[in-house]
JSON list of C-alpha atoms in Angstrom, two decimals:
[
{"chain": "Y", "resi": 1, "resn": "UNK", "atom": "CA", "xyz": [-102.58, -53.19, 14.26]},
{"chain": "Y", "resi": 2, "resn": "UNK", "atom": "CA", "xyz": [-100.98, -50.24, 12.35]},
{"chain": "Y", "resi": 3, "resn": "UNK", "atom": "CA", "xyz": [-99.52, -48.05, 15.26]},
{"chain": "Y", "resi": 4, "resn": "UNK", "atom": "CA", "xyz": [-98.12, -45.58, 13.09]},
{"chain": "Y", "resi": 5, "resn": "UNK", "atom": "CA", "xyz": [-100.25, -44.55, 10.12]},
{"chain": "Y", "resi": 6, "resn": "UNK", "atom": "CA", "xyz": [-99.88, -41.97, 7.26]},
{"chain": "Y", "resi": 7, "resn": "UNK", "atom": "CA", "xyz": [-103.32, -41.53, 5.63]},
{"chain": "Y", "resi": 8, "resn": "UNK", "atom": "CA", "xyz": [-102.46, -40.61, 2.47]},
{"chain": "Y", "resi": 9, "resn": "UNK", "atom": "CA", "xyz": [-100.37, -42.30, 0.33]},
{"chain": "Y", "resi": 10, "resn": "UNK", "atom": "CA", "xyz": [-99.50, -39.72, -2.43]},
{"chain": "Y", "resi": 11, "resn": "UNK", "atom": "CA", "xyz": [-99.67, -35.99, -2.49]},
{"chain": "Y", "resi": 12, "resn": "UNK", "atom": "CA", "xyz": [-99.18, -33.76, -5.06]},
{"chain": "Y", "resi": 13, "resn": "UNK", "atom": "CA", "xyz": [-98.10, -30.07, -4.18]},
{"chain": "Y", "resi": 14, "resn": "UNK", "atom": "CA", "xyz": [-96.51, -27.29, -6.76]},
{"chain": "Y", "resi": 15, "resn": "UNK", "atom": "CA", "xyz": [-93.22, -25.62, -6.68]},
{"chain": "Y", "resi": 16, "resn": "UNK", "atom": "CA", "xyz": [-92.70, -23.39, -4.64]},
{"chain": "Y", "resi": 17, "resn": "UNK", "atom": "CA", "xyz": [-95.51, -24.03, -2.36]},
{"chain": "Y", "resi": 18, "resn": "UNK", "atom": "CA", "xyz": [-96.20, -25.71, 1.12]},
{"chain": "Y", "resi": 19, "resn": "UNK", "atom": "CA", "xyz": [-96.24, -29.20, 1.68]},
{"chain": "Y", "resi": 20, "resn": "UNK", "atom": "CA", "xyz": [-97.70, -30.78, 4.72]},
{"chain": "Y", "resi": 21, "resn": "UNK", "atom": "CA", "xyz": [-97.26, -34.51, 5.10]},
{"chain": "Y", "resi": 22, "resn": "UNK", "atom": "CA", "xyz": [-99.80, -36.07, 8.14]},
{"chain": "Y", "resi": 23, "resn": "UNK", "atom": "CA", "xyz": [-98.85, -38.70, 10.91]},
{"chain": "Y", "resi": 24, "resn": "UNK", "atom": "CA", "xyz": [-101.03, -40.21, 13.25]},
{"chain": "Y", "resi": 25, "resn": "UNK", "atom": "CA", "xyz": [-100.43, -42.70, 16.27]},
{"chain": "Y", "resi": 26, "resn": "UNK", "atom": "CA", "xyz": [-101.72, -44.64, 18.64]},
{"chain": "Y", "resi": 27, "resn": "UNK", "atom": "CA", "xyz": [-99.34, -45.75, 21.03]},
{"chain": "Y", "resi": 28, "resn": "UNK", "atom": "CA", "xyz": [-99.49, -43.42, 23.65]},
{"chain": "Y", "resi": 29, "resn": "UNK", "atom": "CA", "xyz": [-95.59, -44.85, 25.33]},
{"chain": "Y", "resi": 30, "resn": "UNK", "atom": "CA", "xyz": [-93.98, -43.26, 21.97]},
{"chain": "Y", "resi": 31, "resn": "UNK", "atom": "CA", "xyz": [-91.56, -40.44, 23.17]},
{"chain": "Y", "resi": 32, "resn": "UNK", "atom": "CA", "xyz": [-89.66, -39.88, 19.80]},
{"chain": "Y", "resi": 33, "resn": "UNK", "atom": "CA", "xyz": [-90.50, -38.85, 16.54]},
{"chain": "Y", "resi": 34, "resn": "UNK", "atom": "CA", "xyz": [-88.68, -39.15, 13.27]},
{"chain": "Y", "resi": 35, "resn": "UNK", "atom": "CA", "xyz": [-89.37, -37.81, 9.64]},
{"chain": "Y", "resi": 36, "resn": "UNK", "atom": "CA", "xyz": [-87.43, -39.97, 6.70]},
{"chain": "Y", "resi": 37, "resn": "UNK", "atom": "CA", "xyz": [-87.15, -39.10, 3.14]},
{"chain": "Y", "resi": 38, "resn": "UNK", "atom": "CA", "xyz": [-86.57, -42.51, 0.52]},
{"chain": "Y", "resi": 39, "resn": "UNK", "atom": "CA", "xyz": [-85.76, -42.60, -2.76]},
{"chain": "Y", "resi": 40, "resn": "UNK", "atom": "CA", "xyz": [-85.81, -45.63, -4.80]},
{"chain": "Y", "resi": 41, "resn": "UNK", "atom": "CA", "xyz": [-82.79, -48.27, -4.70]},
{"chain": "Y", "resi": 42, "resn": "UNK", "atom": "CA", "xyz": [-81.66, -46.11, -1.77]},
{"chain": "Y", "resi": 43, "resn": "UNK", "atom": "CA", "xyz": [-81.84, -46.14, 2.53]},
{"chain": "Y", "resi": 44, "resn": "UNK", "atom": "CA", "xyz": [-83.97, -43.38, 3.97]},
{"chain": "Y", "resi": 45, "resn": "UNK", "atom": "CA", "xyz": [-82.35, -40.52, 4.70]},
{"chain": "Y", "resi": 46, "resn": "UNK", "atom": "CA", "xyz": [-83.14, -38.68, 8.27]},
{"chain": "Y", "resi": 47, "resn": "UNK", "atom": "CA", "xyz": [-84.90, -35.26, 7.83]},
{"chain": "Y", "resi": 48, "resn": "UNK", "atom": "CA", "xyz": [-85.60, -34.25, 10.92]},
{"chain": "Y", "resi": 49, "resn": "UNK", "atom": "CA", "xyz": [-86.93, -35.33, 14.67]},
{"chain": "Y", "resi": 50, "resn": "UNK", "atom": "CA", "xyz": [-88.99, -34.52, 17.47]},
{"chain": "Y", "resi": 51, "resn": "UNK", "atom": "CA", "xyz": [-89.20, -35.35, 21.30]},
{"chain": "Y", "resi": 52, "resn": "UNK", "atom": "CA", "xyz": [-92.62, -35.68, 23.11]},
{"chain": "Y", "resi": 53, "resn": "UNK", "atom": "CA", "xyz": [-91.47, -33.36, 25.14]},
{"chain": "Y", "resi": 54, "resn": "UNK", "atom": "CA", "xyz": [-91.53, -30.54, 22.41]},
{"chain": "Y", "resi": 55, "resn": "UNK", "atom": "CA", "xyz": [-94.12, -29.87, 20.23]},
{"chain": "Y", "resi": 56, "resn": "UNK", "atom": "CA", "xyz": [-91.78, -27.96, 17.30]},
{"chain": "Y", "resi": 57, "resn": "UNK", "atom": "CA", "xyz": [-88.74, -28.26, 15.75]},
{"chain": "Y", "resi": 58, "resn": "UNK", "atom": "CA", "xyz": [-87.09, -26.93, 12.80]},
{"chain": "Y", "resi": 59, "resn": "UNK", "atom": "CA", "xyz": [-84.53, -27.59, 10.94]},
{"chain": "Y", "resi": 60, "resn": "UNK", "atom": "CA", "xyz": [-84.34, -24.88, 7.59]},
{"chain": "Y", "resi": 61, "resn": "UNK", "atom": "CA", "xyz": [-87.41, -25.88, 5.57]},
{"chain": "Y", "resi": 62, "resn": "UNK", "atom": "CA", "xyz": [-88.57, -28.41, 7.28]},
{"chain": "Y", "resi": 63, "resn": "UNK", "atom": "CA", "xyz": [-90.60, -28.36, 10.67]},
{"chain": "Y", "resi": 64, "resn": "UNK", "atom": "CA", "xyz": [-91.78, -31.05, 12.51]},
{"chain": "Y", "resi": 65, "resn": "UNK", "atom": "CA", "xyz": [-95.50, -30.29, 14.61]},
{"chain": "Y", "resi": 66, "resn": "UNK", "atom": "CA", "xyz": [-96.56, -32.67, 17.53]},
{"chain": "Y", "resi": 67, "resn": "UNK", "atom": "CA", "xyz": [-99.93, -32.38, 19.13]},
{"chain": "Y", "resi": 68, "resn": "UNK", "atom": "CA", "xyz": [-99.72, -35.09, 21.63]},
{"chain": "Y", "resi": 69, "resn": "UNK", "atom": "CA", "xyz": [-103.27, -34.76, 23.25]},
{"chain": "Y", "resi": 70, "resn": "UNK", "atom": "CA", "xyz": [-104.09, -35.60, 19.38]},
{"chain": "Y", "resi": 71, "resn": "UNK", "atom": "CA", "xyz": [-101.62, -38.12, 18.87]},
{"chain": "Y", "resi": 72, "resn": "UNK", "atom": "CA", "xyz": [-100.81, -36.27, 15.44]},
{"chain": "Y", "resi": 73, "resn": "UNK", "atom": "CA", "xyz": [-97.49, -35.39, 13.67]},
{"chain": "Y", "resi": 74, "resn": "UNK", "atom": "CA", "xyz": [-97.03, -32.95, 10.61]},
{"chain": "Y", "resi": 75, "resn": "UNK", "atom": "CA", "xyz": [-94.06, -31.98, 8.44]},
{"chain": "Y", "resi": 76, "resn": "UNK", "atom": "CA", "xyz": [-94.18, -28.87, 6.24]},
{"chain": "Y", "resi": 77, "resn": "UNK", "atom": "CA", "xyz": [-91.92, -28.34, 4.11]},
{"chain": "Y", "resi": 78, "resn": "UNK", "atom": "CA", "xyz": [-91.35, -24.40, 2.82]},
{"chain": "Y", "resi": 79, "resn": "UNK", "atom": "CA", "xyz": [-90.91, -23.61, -0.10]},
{"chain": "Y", "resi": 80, "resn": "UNK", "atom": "CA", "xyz": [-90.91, -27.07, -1.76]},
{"chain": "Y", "resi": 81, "resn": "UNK", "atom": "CA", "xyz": [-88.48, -27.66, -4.31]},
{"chain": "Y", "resi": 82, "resn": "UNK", "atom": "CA", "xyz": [-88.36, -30.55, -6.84]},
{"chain": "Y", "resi": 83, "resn": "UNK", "atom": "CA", "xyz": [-85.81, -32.49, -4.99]},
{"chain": "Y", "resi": 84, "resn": "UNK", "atom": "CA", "xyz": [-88.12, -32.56, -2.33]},
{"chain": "Y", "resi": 85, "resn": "UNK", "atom": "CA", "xyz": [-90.07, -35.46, -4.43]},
{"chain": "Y", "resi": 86, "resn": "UNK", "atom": "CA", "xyz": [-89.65, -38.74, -2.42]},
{"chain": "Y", "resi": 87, "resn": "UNK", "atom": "CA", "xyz": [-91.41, -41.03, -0.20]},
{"chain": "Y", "resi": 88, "resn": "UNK", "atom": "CA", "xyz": [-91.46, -39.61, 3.57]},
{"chain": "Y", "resi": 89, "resn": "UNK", "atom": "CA", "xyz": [-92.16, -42.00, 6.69]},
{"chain": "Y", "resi": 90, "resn": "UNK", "atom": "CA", "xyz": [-93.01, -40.86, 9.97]},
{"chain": "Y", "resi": 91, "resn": "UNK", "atom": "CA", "xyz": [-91.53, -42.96, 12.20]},
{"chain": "Y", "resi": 92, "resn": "UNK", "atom": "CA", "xyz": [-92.03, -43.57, 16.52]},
{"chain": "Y", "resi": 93, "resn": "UNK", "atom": "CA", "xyz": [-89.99, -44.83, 19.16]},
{"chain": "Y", "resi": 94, "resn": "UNK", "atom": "CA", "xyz": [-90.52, -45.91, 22.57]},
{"chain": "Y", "resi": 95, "resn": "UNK", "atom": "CA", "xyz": [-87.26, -45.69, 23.95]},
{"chain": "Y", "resi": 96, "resn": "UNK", "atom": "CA", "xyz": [-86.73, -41.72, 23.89]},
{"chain": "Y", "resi": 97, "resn": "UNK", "atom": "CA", "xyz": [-83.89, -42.17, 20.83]},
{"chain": "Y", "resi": 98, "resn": "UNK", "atom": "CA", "xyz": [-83.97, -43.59, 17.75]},
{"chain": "Y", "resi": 99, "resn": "UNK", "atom": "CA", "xyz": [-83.48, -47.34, 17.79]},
{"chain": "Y", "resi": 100, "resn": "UNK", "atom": "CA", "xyz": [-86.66, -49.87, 17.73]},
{"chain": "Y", "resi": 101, "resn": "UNK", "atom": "CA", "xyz": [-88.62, -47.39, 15.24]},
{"chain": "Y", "resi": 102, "resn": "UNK", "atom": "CA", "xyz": [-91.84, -47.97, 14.09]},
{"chain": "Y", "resi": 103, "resn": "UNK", "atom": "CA", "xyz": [-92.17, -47.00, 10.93]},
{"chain": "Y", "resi": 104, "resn": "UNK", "atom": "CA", "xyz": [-95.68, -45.56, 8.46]},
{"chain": "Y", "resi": 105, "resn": "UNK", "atom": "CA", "xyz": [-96.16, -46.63, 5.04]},
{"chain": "Y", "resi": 106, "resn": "UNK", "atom": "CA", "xyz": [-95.28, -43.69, 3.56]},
{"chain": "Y", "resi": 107, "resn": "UNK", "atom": "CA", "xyz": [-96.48, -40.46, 1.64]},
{"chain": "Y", "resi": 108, "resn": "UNK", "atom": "CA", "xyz": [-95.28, -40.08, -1.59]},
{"chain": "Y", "resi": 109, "resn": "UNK", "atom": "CA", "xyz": [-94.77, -36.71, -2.32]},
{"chain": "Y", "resi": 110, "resn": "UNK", "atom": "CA", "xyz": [-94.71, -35.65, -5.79]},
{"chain": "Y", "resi": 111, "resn": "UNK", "atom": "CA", "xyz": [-93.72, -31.74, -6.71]},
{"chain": "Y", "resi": 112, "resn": "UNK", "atom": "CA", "xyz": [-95.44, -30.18, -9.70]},
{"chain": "Y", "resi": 113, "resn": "UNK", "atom": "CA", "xyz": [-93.24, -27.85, -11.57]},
{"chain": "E", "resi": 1, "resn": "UNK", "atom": "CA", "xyz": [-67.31, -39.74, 7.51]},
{"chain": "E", "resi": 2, "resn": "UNK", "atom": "CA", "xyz": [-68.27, -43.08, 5.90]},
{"chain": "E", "resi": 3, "resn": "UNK", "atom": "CA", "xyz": [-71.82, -44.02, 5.75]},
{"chain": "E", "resi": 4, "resn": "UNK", "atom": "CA", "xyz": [-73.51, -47.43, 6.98]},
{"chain": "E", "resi": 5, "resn": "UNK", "atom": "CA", "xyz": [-72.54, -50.01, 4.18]},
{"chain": "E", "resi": 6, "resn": "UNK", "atom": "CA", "xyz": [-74.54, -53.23, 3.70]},
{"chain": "E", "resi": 7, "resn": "UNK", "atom": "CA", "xyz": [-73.17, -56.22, 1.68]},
{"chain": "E", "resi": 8, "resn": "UNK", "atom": "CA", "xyz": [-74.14, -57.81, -0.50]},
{"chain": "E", "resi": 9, "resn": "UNK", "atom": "CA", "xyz": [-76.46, -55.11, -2.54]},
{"chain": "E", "resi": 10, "resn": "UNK", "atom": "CA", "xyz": [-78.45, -57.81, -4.07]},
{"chain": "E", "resi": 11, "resn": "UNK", "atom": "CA", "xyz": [-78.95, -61.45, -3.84]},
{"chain": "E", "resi": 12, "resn": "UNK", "atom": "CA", "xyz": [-81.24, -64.42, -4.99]},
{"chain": "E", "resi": 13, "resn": "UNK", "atom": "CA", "xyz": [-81.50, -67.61, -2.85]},
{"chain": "E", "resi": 14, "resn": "UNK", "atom": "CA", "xyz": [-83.82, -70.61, -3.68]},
{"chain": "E", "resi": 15, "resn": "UNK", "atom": "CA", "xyz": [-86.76, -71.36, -0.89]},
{"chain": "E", "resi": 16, "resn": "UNK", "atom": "CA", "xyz": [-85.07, -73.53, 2.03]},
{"chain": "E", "resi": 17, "resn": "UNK", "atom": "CA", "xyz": [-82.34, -72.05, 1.95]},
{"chain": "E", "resi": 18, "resn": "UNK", "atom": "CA", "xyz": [-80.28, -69.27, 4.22]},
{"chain": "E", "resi": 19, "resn": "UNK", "atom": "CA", "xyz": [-78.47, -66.13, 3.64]},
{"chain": "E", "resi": 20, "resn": "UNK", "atom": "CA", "xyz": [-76.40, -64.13, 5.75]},
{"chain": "E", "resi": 21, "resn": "UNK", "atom": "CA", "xyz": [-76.59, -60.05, 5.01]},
{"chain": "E", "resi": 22, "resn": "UNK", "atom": "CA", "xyz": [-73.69, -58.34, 6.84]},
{"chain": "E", "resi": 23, "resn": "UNK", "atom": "CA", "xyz": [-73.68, -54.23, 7.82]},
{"chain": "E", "resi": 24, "resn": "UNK", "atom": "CA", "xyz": [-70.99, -52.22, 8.78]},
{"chain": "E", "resi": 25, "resn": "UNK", "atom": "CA", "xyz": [-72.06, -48.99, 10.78]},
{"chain": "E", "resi": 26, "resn": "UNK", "atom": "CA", "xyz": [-70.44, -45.53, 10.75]},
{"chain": "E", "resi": 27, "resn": "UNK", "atom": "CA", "xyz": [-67.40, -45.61, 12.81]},
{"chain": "E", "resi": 28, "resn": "UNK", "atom": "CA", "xyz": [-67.89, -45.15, 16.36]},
{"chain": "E", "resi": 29, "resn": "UNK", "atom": "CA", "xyz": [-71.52, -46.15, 15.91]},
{"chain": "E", "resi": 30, "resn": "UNK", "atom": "CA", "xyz": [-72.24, -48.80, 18.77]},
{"chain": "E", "resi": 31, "resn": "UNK", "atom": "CA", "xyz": [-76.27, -49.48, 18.18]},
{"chain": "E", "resi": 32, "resn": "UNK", "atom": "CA", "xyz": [-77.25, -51.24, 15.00]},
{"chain": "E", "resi": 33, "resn": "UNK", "atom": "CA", "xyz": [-80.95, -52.02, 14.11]},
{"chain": "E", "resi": 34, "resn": "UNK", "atom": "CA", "xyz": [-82.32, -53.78, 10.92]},
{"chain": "E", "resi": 35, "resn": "UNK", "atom": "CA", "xyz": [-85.43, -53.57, 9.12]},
{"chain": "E", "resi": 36, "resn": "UNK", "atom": "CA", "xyz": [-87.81, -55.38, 6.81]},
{"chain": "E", "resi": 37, "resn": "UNK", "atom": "CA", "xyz": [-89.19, -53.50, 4.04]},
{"chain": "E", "resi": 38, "resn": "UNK", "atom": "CA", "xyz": [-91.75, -54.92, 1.59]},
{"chain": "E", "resi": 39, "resn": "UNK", "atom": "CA", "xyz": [-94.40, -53.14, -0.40]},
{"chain": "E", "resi": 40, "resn": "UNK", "atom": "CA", "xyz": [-97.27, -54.73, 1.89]},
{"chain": "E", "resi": 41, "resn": "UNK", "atom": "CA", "xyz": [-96.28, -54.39, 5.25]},
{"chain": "E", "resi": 42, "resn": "UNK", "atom": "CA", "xyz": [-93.76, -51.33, 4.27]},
{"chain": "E", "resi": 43, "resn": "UNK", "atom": "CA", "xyz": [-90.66, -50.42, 7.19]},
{"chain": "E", "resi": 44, "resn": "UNK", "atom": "CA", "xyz": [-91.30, -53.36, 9.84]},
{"chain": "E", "resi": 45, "resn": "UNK", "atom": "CA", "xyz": [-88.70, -53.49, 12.35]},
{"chain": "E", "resi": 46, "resn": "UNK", "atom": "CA", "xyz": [-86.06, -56.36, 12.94]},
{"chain": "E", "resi": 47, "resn": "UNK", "atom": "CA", "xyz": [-84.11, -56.38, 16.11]},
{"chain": "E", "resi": 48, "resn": "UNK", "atom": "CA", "xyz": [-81.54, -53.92, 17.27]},
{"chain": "E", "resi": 49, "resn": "UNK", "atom": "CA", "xyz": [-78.19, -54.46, 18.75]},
{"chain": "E", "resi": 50, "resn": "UNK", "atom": "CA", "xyz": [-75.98, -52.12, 21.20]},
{"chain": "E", "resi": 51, "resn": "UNK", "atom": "CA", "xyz": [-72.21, -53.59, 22.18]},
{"chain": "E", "resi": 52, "resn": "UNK", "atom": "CA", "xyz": [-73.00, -57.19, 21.10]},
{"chain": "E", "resi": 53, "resn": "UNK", "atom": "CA", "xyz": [-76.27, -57.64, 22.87]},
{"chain": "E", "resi": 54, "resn": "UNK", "atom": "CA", "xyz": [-79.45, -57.92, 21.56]},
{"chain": "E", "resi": 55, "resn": "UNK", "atom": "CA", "xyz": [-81.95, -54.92, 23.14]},
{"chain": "E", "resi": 56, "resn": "UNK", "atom": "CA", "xyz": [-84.71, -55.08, 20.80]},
{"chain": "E", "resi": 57, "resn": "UNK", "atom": "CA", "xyz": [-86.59, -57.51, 18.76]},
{"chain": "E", "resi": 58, "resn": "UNK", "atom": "CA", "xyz": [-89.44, -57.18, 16.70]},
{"chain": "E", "resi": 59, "resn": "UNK", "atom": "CA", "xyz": [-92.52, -59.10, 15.60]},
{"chain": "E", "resi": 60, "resn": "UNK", "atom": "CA", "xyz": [-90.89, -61.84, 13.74]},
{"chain": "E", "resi": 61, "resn": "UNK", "atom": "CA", "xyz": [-89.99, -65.47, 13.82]},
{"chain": "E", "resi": 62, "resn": "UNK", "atom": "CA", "xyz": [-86.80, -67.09, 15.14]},
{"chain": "E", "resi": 63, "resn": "UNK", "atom": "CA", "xyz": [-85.67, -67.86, 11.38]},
{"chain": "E", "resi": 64, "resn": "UNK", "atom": "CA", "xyz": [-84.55, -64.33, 11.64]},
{"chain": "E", "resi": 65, "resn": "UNK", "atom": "CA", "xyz": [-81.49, -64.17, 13.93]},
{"chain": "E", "resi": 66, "resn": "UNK", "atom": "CA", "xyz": [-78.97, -61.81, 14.27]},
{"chain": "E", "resi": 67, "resn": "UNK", "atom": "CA", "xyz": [-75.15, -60.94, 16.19]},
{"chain": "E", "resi": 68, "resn": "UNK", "atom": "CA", "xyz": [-72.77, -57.73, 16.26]},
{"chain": "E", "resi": 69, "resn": "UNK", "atom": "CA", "xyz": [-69.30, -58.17, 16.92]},
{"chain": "E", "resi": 70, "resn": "UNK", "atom": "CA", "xyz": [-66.76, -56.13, 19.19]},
{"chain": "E", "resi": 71, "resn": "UNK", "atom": "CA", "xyz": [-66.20, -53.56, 16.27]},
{"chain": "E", "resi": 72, "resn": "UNK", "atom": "CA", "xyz": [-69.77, -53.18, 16.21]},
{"chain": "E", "resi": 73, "resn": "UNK", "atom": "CA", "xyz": [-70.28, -54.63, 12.67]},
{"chain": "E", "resi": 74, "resn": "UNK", "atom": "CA", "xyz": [-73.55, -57.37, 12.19]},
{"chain": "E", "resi": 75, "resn": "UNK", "atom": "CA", "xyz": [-75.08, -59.40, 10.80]},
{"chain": "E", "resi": 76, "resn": "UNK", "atom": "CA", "xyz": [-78.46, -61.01, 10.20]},
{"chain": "E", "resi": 77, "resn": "UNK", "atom": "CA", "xyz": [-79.43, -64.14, 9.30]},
{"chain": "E", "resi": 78, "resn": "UNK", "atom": "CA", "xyz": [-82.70, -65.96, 7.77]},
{"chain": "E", "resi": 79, "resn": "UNK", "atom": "CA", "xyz": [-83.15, -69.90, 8.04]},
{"chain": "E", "resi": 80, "resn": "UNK", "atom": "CA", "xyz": [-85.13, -71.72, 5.73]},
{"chain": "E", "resi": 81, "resn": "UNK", "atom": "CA", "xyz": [-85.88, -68.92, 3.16]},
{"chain": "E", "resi": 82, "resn": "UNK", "atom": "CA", "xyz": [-89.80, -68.84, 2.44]},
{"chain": "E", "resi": 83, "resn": "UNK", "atom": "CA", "xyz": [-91.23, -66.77, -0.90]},
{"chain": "E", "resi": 84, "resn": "UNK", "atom": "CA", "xyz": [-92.74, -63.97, 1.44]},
{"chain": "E", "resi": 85, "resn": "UNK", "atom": "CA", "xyz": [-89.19, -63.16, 2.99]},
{"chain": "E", "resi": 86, "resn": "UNK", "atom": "CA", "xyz": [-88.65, -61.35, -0.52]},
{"chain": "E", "resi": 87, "resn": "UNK", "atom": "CA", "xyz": [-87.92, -57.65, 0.86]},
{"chain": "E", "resi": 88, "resn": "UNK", "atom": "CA", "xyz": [-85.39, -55.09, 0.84]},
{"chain": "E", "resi": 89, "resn": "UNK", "atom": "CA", "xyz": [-83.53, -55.48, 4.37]},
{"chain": "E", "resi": 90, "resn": "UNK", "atom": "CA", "xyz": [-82.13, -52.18, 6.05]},
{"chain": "E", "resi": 91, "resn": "UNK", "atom": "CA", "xyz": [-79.63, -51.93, 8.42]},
{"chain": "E", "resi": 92, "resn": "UNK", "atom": "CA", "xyz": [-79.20, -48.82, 10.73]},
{"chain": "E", "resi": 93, "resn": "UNK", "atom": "CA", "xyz": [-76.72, -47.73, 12.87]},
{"chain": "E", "resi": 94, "resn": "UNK", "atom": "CA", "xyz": [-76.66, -44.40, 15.81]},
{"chain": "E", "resi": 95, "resn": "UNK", "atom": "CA", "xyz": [-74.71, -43.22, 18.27]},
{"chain": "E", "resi": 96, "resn": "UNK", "atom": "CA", "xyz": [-74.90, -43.23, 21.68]},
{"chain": "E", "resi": 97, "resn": "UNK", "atom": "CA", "xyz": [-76.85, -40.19, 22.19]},
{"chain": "E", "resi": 98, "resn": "UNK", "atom": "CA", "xyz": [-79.50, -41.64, 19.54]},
{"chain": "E", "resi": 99, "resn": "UNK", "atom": "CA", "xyz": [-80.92, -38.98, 18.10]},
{"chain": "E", "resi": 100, "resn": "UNK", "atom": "CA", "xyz": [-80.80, -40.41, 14.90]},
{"chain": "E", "resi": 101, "resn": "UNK", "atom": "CA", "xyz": [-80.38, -43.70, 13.08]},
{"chain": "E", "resi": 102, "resn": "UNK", "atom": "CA", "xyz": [-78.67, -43.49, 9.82]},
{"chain": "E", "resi": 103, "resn": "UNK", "atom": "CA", "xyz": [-79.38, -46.25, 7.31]},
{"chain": "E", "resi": 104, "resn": "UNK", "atom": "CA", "xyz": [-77.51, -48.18, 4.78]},
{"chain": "E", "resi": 105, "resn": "UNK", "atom": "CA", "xyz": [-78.70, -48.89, 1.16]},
{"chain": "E", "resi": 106, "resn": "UNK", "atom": "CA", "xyz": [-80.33, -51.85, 1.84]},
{"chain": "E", "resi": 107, "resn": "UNK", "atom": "CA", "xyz": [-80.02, -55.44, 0.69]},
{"chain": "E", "resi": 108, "resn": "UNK", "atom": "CA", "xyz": [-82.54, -56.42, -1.59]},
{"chain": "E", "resi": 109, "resn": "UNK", "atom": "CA", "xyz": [-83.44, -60.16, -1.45]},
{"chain": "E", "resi": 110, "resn": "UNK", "atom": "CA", "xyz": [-85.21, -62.16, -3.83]},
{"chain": "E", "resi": 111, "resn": "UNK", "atom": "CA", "xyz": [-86.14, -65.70, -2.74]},
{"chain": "E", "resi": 112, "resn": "UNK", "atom": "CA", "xyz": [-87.88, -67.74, -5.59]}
]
C-alpha cells in the first residue's frame, strides 16, 4: 500500500514558467514533509520541508503547500529554470524530523526551453 | 563541510553471496538512515540508526542488517544476495534537530 504517492510521473513545463509538482498521502500520523530533487548517478538533494503544523513554507523559488484536511502536498517552483530538470520525491515522516522517510516515486520534471 | 560519503560506489556480487556497503555521515551527524532504491518499488526505506542503536526499521527481511559505530559511521549488510536485491542503496545522515537528512551518492549494487 503506496502511502505516499505522486500521480504523475513526468511533467513538462517551459522556461520561465510555474511548475507545480503534486503529493498525496494517506497516513494521517505523518507530521513532516520533505521535497527532494535527484539527478542521475547522484543522492537526492533536499529542497525544502514542511511541518504539519504549517501549511507554507518558502524557501526562494520554491514553496512547499500542505492542505492537511486533504492530505495533499504541492511544490511550485517560480520561475523555472533549466537546472530545475530532475526527478522530485515528496517524502513523509512520522517522527516530526526527518529520519524513517517515506518516500513517492517521483515526478520527473522536464523544462522546455 | 564534507558531505555523506558511501563506499564502495559500485559493486557486483554473485547470488549467495554478501556485501558490506559502509557510509560515513557529515561530521557531527549522529542519525544515519539507509535506503533501497530500485526502479519498481522506487525510495523504500531501510533502517535508521542514532548513537549506535537501531530506532527504525523498515519493511524488509533480516538478510538486511545493519550497525553504526561510536564515530557515528555504518554500515549495512545483505546475507545471501538474491537477483531482486539489485538497487542503488542510499545512506543518509541528520543532525540532531532533524530537519533534514542529507544523502550520500549511493552504492549501486548489481547481483547477477
Amino acid at each position: 500500500d503506496q502511502q505516499v504517492k505522486q500521480n504523475s510521473p513526468s511533467l513538462s513545463v517551459q522556461e520561465g514558467r510555474i511548475s507545480i509538482l503534486n503529493c498525496d498521502y494517506t497516513n494521517s500520523m505523518f507530521d513532516y514533509f520533505l521535497w527532494y530533487k535527484k539527478y542521475p548517478a547522484e543522492g537526492p538533494t533536499f529542497l525544502i520541508s514542511i511541518s504539519s503544523i504549517k501549511d507554507k513554507n518558502e524557501d526562494g523559488r520554491f514553496t512547499v503547500f500542505l492542505n492537511k484536511s486533504a492530505k495533499h502536498l504541492s511544490l511550485h517552483i517560480v520561475p523555472s529554470q533549466p537546472g530545475d530538470s530532475a526527478v522530485y520525491f515528496c517524502a513523509a515522516s512520522a517522527t516530526g524530523g526527518a529520519d524513517g522517510l517515506t518516500f513517492g516515486k517521483g515526478t520527473h520534471l522536464i523544462i522546455q526551453p | 563541510k564534507a558531505g555523506v560519503t558511501q563506499t564502495p560506489r559500485y559493486l557486483i556480487k554473485t547470488r549467495g553471496q554478501q556485501v558490506t556497503l559502509s557510509c560515513s555521515p557529515i561530521s557531527g551527524h549522529r542519525s544515519v538512515s539507509w535506503y533501497q532504491q530500485t526502479p519498481g518499488q522506487g525510495l523504500q526505506f531501510l533502517f535508521e540508526y542514532f548513537s549506535e542503536t537501531q530506532r527504525n526499521k523498515g519493511n524488509f527481511p533480516g538478510r538486511f542488517s545493519g550497525r553504526q559505530f561510536s564515530n557515528s559511521r555504518s554500515e549495512m549488510n545483505v546475507s545471501t544476495l538474491e537477483l531482486g536485491d539489485s538497487a542503488l542503496y542510499l545512506c543518509a545522515s541528520s543532525s540532531l534537530v532533524n530537519t533534514e537528512a542529507f544523502f550520500g551518492q549511493g552504492t549501486r549494487l548489481t547481483v547477477v
